[in-house]
């Protein structure tokens, strides 16, 4: 416990001495307010900007493939037929397993960025084969559930090597990676249950 002191100015007045934030004020009985660490807010903003950049990039890859991929009518018919056949036999384990595999491969450092980009390109080709319109894509709720998860994997493929090699913060890298995997798995599982139920009218595991 600190003892307050008085600093005389003249005969009767008392003054105070300014002290750095977070240091006990020995002139007054109260402590000064803690320092504000602006680097935490900056770091969170930087992560959000990087993630949104990854998300935007994947959307661009998807729509470029959807509108510009060279695909013949025969190829379009084959792709559309395969997708229709898989939809008729869709189960939760199949849909979840396929989506989780994509997300998990996307987390692989650096290489995952290439894998996720190729998968998004192929997805755009598949939508083109089914003559999907822009409105049909943006109105599909599962598109906006799965793509953000893939973008999270894309982000972690950059973020984890950065934390380990640049910052040498191995604990944060592991925690961030595990949290992303668990969050992605939970969201993709719920999405798979809803998707199968909408396609087949019941939940088949």
Short mmCIF file of C-alpha atoms in Angstrom, two decimals:
data_model
loop_
_atom_site.label_atom_id
_atom_site.label_comp_id
_atom_site.label_asym_id
_atom_site.label_seq_id
_atom_site.Cartn_x
_atom_site.Cartn_y
_atom_site.Cartn_z
CA UNK A 1 0.00 0.00 0.00
CA UNK A 2 1.40 3.36 -0.93
CA UNK A 3 1.32 6.40 1.33
CA UNK A 4 0.12 9.62 -0.31
CA UNK A 5 2.57 12.49 -0.22
CA UNK A 6 2.00 16.17 -0.54
CA UNK A 7 4.08 18.46 -2.70
CA UNK A 8 3.99 22.00 -1.32
CA UNK A 9 3.85 25.02 -3.58
CA UNK A 10 4.28 28.10 -1.48
CA UNK A 11 2.86 28.01 2.02
CA UNK A 12 -0.66 26.69 1.69
CA UNK A 13 -1.24 25.21 -1.77
CA UNK A 14 -0.78 21.59 -2.63
CA UNK A 15 0.10 20.26 -6.05
CA UNK A 16 0.06 16.94 -7.81
CA UNK A 17 2.69 15.14 -9.77
CA UNK A 18 1.74 13.44 -13.05
CA UNK A 19 2.79 9.81 -13.29
CA UNK A 20 2.79 7.33 -16.18
CA UNK A 21 -0.38 5.35 -16.78
CA UNK A 22 -0.58 2.11 -14.86
CA UNK A 23 1.88 3.34 -12.17
CA UNK A 24 0.58 3.93 -8.61
CA UNK A 25 0.02 7.63 -8.04
CA UNK A 26 1.91 8.51 -4.86
CA UNK A 27 0.44 11.96 -4.71
CA UNK A 28 -3.20 10.97 -4.94
CA UNK A 29 -4.90 7.99 -3.33
CA UNK A 30 -6.28 6.71 -6.65
CA UNK A 31 -4.36 4.80 -9.26
CA UNK A 32 -3.99 6.28 -12.70
CA UNK A 33 -5.97 4.57 -15.51
CA UNK A 34 -4.31 1.62 -17.24
CA UNK A 35 -2.56 2.17 -20.53
CA UNK A 36 -4.57 1.53 -23.70
CA UNK A 37 -2.84 -0.97 -25.95
CA UNK A 38 -3.71 0.17 -29.47
CA UNK A 39 -1.77 -2.73 -31.03
CA UNK A 40 -4.49 -5.22 -30.02
CA UNK A 41 -7.16 -3.31 -31.92
CA UNK A 42 -4.84 -2.88 -34.89
CA UNK A 43 -4.03 -6.60 -34.93
CA UNK A 44 -7.72 -7.56 -34.92
CA UNK A 45 -8.43 -5.13 -37.75
CA UNK A 46 -5.53 -6.52 -39.76
CA UNK A 47 -6.79 -10.10 -39.35
CA UNK A 48 -10.28 -9.08 -40.46
CA UNK A 49 -8.93 -7.30 -43.53
CA UNK A 50 -6.81 -10.31 -44.50
CA UNK A 51 -9.74 -12.70 -44.01
CA UNK A 52 -12.10 -10.54 -46.08
CA UNK A 53 -9.43 -10.34 -48.77
CA UNK A 54 -9.24 -14.15 -48.85
CA UNK A 55 -13.03 -14.38 -49.02
CA UNK A 56 -13.25 -11.84 -51.84
CA UNK A 57 -10.48 -13.59 -53.78
CA UNK A 58 -12.28 -16.94 -53.62
CA UNK A 59 -15.52 -15.34 -54.77
CA UNK A 60 -13.69 -13.83 -57.74
CA UNK A 61 -12.19 -17.22 -58.65
CA UNK A 62 -15.63 -18.84 -58.45
CA UNK A 63 -17.46 -16.29 -60.61
CA UNK A 64 -14.63 -16.09 -63.16
CA UNK A 65 -14.89 -19.86 -63.62
CA UNK A 66 -18.67 -19.73 -63.68
CA UNK A 67 -18.82 -17.18 -66.48
CA UNK A 68 -15.60 -17.78 -68.42
CA UNK A 69 -14.58 -21.43 -68.06
CA UNK A 70 -14.40 -23.18 -71.45
CA UNK A 71 -16.88 -26.03 -71.25
CA UNK A 72 -18.54 -27.93 -74.09
CA UNK A 73 -22.21 -28.96 -74.09
CA UNK A 74 -21.18 -32.60 -73.70
CA UNK A 75 -19.03 -31.82 -70.68
CA UNK A 76 -21.80 -29.71 -69.18
CA UNK A 77 -24.27 -32.57 -69.59
CA UNK A 78 -21.91 -35.07 -67.94
CA UNK A 79 -21.18 -32.77 -65.00
CA UNK A 80 -24.83 -31.91 -64.51
CA UNK A 81 -25.79 -35.59 -64.63
CA UNK A 82 -23.18 -36.55 -62.04
CA UNK A 83 -24.27 -33.79 -59.68
CA UNK A 84 -27.93 -34.76 -60.01
CA UNK A 85 -27.11 -38.42 -59.32
CA UNK A 86 -25.05 -37.55 -56.23
CA UNK A 87 -27.84 -35.29 -54.93
CA UNK A 88 -30.33 -38.16 -55.11
CA UNK A 89 -28.03 -40.34 -52.97
CA UNK A 90 -26.82 -37.57 -50.65
CA UNK A 91 -26.32 -38.38 -46.98
CA UNK A 92 -25.10 -36.24 -44.11
CA UNK A 93 -21.86 -38.18 -43.82
CA UNK A 94 -21.15 -37.79 -47.54
CA UNK A 95 -21.92 -34.06 -47.72
CA UNK A 96 -20.12 -33.28 -44.46
CA UNK A 97 -17.15 -35.49 -45.30
CA UNK A 98 -16.69 -33.90 -48.70
CA UNK A 99 -16.96 -30.32 -47.43
CA UNK A 100 -14.79 -30.95 -44.37
CA UNK A 101 -12.12 -32.59 -46.53
CA UNK A 102 -12.00 -29.49 -48.70
CA UNK A 103 -11.76 -27.19 -45.67
CA UNK A 104 -9.11 -29.36 -43.99
CA UNK A 105 -6.91 -29.54 -47.08
CA UNK A 106 -7.24 -25.79 -47.41
CA UNK A 107 -5.55 -25.27 -44.06
CA UNK A 108 -2.29 -26.80 -45.25
CA UNK A 109 0.30 -24.00 -45.10
CA UNK A 110 0.60 -22.13 -48.41
CA UNK A 111 -0.30 -25.26 -50.44
CA UNK A 112 -3.82 -25.01 -49.03
CA UNK A 113 -4.30 -21.68 -50.80
CA UNK A 114 -3.70 -23.36 -54.15
CA UNK A 115 -5.97 -26.31 -53.28
CA UNK A 116 -8.85 -24.09 -52.17
CA UNK A 117 -8.51 -21.88 -55.25
CA UNK A 118 -8.66 -24.90 -57.58
CA UNK A 119 -11.68 -26.29 -55.76
CA UNK A 120 -13.51 -22.97 -56.00
CA UNK A 121 -12.69 -22.84 -59.71
CA UNK A 122 -14.05 -26.36 -60.25
CA UNK A 123 -17.15 -25.43 -58.25
CA UNK A 124 -17.69 -22.47 -60.54
CA UNK A 125 -17.40 -24.78 -63.56
CA UNK A 126 -19.98 -27.12 -62.01
CA UNK A 127 -22.42 -24.26 -61.50
CA UNK A 128 -21.84 -23.17 -65.10
CA UNK A 129 -22.61 -26.71 -66.29
CA UNK A 130 -25.94 -26.53 -64.48
CA UNK A 131 -26.72 -23.14 -66.09
CA UNK A 132 -26.84 -21.47 -62.69
CA UNK A 133 -27.57 -17.75 -62.71
CA UNK A 134 -26.01 -15.13 -60.45
CA UNK A 135 -29.29 -14.75 -58.58
CA UNK A 136 -29.51 -18.48 -58.02
CA UNK A 137 -26.01 -18.56 -56.57
CA UNK A 138 -26.36 -15.60 -54.21
CA UNK A 139 -29.76 -16.83 -53.01
CA UNK A 140 -28.33 -20.24 -52.06
CA UNK A 141 -27.80 -20.13 -48.27
CA UNK A 142 -25.38 -23.06 -48.30
CA UNK A 143 -23.10 -21.14 -50.63
CA UNK A 144 -22.75 -18.42 -47.99
CA UNK A 145 -22.17 -21.02 -45.27
CA UNK A 146 -19.52 -23.11 -46.99
CA UNK A 147 -17.51 -20.42 -48.80
CA UNK A 148 -16.74 -18.44 -45.60
CA UNK A 149 -15.40 -21.67 -44.05
CA UNK A 150 -13.20 -22.26 -47.09
CA UNK A 151 -12.04 -18.66 -46.81
CA UNK A 152 -11.17 -19.30 -43.15
CA UNK A 153 -9.03 -22.27 -44.22
CA UNK A 154 -7.40 -20.10 -46.89
CA UNK A 155 -6.67 -17.46 -44.23
CA UNK A 156 -5.19 -19.97 -41.81
CA UNK A 157 -2.95 -21.36 -44.55
CA UNK A 158 -1.34 -17.92 -44.51
CA UNK A 159 -1.77 -17.00 -40.86
CA UNK A 160 -0.27 -20.12 -39.25
CA UNK A 161 3.08 -19.93 -41.12
CA UNK A 162 3.15 -16.20 -40.36
CA UNK A 163 2.70 -16.75 -36.63
CA UNK A 164 5.28 -19.53 -36.52
CA UNK A 165 7.98 -18.19 -38.81
CA UNK A 166 7.60 -14.44 -38.41
CA UNK A 167 6.24 -14.02 -34.88
CA UNK A 168 7.58 -17.30 -33.40
CA UNK A 169 4.27 -17.54 -31.54
CA UNK A 170 3.69 -21.29 -31.76
CA UNK A 171 1.04 -21.40 -29.05
CA UNK A 172 -1.17 -18.84 -30.76
CA UNK A 173 -0.70 -20.59 -34.08
CA UNK A 174 -1.84 -23.95 -32.68
CA UNK A 175 -4.77 -22.45 -30.75
CA UNK A 176 -5.93 -20.50 -33.80
CA UNK A 177 -5.62 -23.56 -36.03
CA UNK A 178 -7.50 -25.91 -33.69
CA UNK A 179 -10.25 -23.33 -33.10
CA UNK A 180 -10.72 -22.88 -36.84
CA UNK A 181 -10.95 -26.64 -37.42
CA UNK A 182 -13.50 -27.15 -34.64
CA UNK A 183 -15.60 -24.15 -35.68
CA UNK A 184 -15.52 -25.18 -39.32
CA UNK A 185 -16.46 -28.78 -38.52
CA UNK A 186 -19.43 -27.72 -36.41
CA UNK A 187 -20.79 -25.28 -39.00
CA UNK A 188 -20.29 -27.69 -41.90
CA UNK A 189 -22.00 -30.51 -39.98
CA UNK A 190 -25.08 -28.38 -39.27
CA UNK A 191 -25.11 -27.20 -42.88
CA UNK A 192 -24.88 -30.80 -44.14
CA UNK A 193 -27.84 -31.85 -41.99
CA UNK A 194 -29.94 -28.97 -43.31
CA UNK A 195 -28.87 -29.54 -46.92
CA UNK A 196 -29.70 -33.25 -46.92
CA UNK A 197 -33.03 -32.57 -45.26
CA UNK A 198 -33.94 -30.00 -47.94
CA UNK A 199 -32.82 -32.25 -50.82
CA UNK A 200 -34.30 -35.55 -49.68
CA UNK A 201 -36.97 -34.47 -47.22
CA UNK A 202 -35.34 -36.36 -44.36
CA UNK A 203 -32.01 -36.61 -42.56
CA UNK A 204 -30.08 -39.63 -43.78
CA UNK A 205 -26.72 -40.25 -42.14
#
